[in-house]
Short mmCIF file of C-alpha atoms in Angstrom, two decimals:
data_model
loop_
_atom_site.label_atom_id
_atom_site.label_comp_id
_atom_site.label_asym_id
_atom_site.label_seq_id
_atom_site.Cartn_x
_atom_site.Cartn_y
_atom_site.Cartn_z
CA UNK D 1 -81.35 27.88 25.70
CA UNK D 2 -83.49 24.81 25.95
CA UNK D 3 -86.12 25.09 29.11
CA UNK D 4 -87.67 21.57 30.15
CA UNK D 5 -90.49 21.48 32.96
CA UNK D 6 -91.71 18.89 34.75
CA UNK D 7 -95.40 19.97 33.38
CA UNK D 8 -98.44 16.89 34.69
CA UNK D 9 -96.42 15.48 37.00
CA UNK D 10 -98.00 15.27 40.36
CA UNK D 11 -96.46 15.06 44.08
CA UNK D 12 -99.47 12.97 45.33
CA UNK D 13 -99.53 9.71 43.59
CA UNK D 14 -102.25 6.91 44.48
CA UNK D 15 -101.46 3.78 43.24
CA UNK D 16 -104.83 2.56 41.73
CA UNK D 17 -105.57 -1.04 43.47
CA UNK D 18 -108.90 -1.46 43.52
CA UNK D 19 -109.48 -4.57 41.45
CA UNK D 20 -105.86 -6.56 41.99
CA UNK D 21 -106.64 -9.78 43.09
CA UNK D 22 -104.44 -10.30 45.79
CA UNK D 23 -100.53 -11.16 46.94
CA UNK D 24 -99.95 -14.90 44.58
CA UNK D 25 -97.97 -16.69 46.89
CA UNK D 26 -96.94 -20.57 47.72
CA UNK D 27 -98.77 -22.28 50.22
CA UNK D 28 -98.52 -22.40 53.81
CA UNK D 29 -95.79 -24.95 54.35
CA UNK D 30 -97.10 -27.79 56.79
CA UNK D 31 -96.94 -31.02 57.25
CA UNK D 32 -98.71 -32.43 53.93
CA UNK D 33 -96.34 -30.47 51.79
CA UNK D 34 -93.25 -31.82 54.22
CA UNK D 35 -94.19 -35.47 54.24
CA UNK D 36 -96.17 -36.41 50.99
CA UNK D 37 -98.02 -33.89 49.01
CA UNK D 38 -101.27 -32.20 48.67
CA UNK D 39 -103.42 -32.14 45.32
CA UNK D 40 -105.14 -28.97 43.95
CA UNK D 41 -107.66 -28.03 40.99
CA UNK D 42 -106.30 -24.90 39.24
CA UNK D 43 -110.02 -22.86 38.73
CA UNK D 44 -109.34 -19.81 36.76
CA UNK D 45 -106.22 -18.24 35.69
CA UNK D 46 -107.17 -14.59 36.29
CA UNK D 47 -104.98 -11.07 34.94
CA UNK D 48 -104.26 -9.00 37.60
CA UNK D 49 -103.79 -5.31 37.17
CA UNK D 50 -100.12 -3.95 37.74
CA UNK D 51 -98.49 -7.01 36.89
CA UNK D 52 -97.77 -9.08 33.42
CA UNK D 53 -97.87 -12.22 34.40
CA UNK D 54 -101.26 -14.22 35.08
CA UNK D 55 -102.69 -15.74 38.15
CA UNK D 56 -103.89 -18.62 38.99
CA UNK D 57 -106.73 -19.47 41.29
CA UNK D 58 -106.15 -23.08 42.85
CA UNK D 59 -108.38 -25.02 45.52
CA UNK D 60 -107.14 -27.28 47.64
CA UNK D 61 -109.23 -29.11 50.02
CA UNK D 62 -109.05 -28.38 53.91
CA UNK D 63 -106.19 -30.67 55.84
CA UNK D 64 -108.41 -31.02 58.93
CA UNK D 65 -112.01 -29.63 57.96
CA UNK D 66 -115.01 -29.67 55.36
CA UNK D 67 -113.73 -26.87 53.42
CA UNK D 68 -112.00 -25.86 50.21
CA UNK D 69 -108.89 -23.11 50.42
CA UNK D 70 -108.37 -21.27 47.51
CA UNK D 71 -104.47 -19.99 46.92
CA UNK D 72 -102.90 -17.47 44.43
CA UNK D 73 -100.34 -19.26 42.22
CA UNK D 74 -98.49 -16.88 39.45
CA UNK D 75 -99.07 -18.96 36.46
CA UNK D 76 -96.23 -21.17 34.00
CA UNK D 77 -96.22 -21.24 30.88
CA UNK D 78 -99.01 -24.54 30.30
CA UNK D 79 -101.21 -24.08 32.89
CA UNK D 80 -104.62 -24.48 31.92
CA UNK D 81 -108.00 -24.60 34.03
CA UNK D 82 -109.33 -28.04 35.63
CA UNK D 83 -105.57 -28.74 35.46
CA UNK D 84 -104.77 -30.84 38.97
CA UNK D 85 -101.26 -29.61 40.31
CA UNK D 86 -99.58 -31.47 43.18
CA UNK D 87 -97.55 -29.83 45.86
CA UNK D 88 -94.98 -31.45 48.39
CA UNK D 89 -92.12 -33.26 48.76
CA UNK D 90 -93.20 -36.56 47.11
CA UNK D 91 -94.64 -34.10 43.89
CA UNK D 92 -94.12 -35.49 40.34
CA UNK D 93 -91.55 -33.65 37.70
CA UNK D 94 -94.18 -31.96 35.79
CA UNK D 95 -95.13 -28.27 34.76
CA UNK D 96 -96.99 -26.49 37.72
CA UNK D 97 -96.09 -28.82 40.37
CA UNK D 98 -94.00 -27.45 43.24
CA UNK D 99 -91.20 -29.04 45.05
CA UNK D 100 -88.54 -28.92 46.94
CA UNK D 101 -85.38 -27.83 44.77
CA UNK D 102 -83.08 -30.72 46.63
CA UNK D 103 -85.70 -32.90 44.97
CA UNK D 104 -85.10 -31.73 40.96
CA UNK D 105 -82.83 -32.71 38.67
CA UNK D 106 -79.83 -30.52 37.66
CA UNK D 107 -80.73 -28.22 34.13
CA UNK D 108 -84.28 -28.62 35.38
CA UNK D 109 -86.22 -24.82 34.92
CA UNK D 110 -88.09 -23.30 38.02
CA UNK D 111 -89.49 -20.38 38.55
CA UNK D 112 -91.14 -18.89 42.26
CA UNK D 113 -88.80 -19.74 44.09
CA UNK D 114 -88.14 -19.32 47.80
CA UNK D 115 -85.76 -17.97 49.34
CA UNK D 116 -85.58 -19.12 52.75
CA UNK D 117 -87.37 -22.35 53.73
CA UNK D 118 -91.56 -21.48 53.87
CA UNK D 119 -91.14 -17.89 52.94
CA UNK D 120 -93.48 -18.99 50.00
CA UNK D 121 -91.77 -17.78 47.18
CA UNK D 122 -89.76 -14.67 46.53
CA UNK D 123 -86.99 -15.40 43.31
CA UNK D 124 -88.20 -15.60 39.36
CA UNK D 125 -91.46 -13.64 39.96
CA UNK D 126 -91.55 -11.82 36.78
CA UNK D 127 -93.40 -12.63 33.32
CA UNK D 128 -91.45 -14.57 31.78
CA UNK D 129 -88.58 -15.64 34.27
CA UNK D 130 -87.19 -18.83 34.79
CA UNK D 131 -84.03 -19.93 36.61
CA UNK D 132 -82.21 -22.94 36.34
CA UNK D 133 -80.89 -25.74 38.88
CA UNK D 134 -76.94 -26.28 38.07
CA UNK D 135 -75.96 -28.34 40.97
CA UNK D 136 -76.25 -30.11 44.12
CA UNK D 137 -74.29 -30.37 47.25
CA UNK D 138 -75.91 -33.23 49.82
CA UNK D 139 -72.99 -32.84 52.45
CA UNK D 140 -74.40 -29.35 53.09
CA UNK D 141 -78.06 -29.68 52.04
CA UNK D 142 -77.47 -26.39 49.71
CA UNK D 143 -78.58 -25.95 46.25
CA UNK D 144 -77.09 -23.63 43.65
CA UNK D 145 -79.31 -22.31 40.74
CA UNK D 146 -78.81 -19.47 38.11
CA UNK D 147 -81.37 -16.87 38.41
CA UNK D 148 -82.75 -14.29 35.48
CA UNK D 149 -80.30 -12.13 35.78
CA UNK D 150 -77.16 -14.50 35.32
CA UNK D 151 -76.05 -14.90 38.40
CA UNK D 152 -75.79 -17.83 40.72
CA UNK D 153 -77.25 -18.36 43.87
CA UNK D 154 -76.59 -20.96 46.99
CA UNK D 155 -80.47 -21.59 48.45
CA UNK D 156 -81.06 -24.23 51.03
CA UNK D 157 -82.13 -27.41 49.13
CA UNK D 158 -85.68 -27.56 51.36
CA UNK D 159 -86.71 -24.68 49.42
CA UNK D 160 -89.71 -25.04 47.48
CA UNK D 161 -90.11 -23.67 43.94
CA UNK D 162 -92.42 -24.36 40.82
CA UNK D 163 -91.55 -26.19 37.77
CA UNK D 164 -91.45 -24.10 34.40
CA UNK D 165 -91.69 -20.77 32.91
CA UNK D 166 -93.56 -17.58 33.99
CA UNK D 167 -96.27 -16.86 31.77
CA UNK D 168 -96.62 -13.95 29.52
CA UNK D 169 -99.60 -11.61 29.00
CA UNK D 170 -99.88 -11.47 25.38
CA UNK D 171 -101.29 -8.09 23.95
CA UNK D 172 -102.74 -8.73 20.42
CA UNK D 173 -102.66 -5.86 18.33
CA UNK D 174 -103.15 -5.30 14.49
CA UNK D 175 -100.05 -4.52 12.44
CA UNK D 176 -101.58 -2.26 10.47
CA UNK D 177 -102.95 -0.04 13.40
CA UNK D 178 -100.62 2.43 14.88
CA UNK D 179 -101.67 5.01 17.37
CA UNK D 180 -102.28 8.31 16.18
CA UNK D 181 -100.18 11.10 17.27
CA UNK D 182 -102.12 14.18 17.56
CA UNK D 183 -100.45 17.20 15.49
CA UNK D 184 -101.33 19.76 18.16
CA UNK D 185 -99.25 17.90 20.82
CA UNK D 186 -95.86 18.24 18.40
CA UNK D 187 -95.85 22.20 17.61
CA UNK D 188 -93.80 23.82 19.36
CA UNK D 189 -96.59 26.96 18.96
CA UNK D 190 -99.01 24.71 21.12
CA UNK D 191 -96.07 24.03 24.00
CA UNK D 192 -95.40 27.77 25.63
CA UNK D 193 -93.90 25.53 28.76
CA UNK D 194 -90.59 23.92 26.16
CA UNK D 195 -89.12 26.31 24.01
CA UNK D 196 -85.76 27.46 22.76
CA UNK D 197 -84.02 30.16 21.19
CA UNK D 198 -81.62 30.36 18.34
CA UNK D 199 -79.68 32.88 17.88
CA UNK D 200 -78.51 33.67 13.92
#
């Protein structure tokens, strides 16, 4: 008879968000981003707890006063600080720009993208995720790309999206350092809560 219990585990769990930096999102979509584009300074690129890939902190001046804006961006693979990233419809093809997918070549890789026109990004969020454009279809403005996962998706070709690769948190560790598993932990003698009985 082998007896498992559910020993630790607590009913009332509080997700610990204290020092997250906030939702990383595209920007507002208005009317810089619809006609031209709109230039920003990437400041820091930031780690945010509970999630692998990086942040990046981006100002972009004011469209109508004396002020900076500062936006979340989840960070490609490239990104570096003072980097200036464009976004809008008349954007370059380069890595950390964002643009409309209508406006990208086919086999080009995006990542962040949206869904629905201005919902500012909700497909290829996760370290490391990237999905592909494979075609194009102007007669009804619609833009099929292949996502992580393999399949293939029809999106509206006004969505926006950003050009390249998630980035990747890498944790540096030594090889020759393992973590120590404490002998006390494995006896059976030290677990009353898990045992089992064998009969001869």
């Amino acid at each position: 008879i082998i007896r498992g219990q559910r020993k630790g585990k607590s009913t009332c769990y509080r997700a610990h968000t204290t020092h997250r930096v906030g939702a990383p999102k595209l920007r507002v979509l208005d009317f810089a981003e619809r006609q031209g584009y709109i230039k920003g300074v990437v400041r820091e690129i930031i780690h945010d707890p509970g999630r692998g890939a990086p942040v990046a902190r981006v100002a972009f001046r004011h469209p109508y006063r004396f002020q900076t804006v500062k936006e979340n961006f989840i960070a490609v693979e490239g990104l570096y600080t003072g980097q200036a990233v464009f976004c809008g419809r008349k954007a370059q093809l380069a890595i950390g720009n964002t643009m409309p997918v209508g406006n990208l070549p086919e086999g080009a890789v995006i990542s962040n993208i949206e869904n629905q026109p201005g919902d500012r990004g909700q497909l290829a969020r996760a370290s490391g995720a990237y999905a592909v454009i494979v075609s194009h279809n102007p007669d009804t403005g619609r833009t099929r790309v292949r996502l992580p996962s393999g399949g293939k998706k029809s999106i509206s070709s006004d969505s926006r999206a950003t050009v390249g690769v998630i980035g990747v948190v890498v944790v540096t560790r030594s090889p020759c350092s393992r973590p120590v598993t404490r002998t006390s932990s494995t006896k059976l003698s030290a677990r009353p809560g898990l045992w089992c009985v064998v009969w001869p």
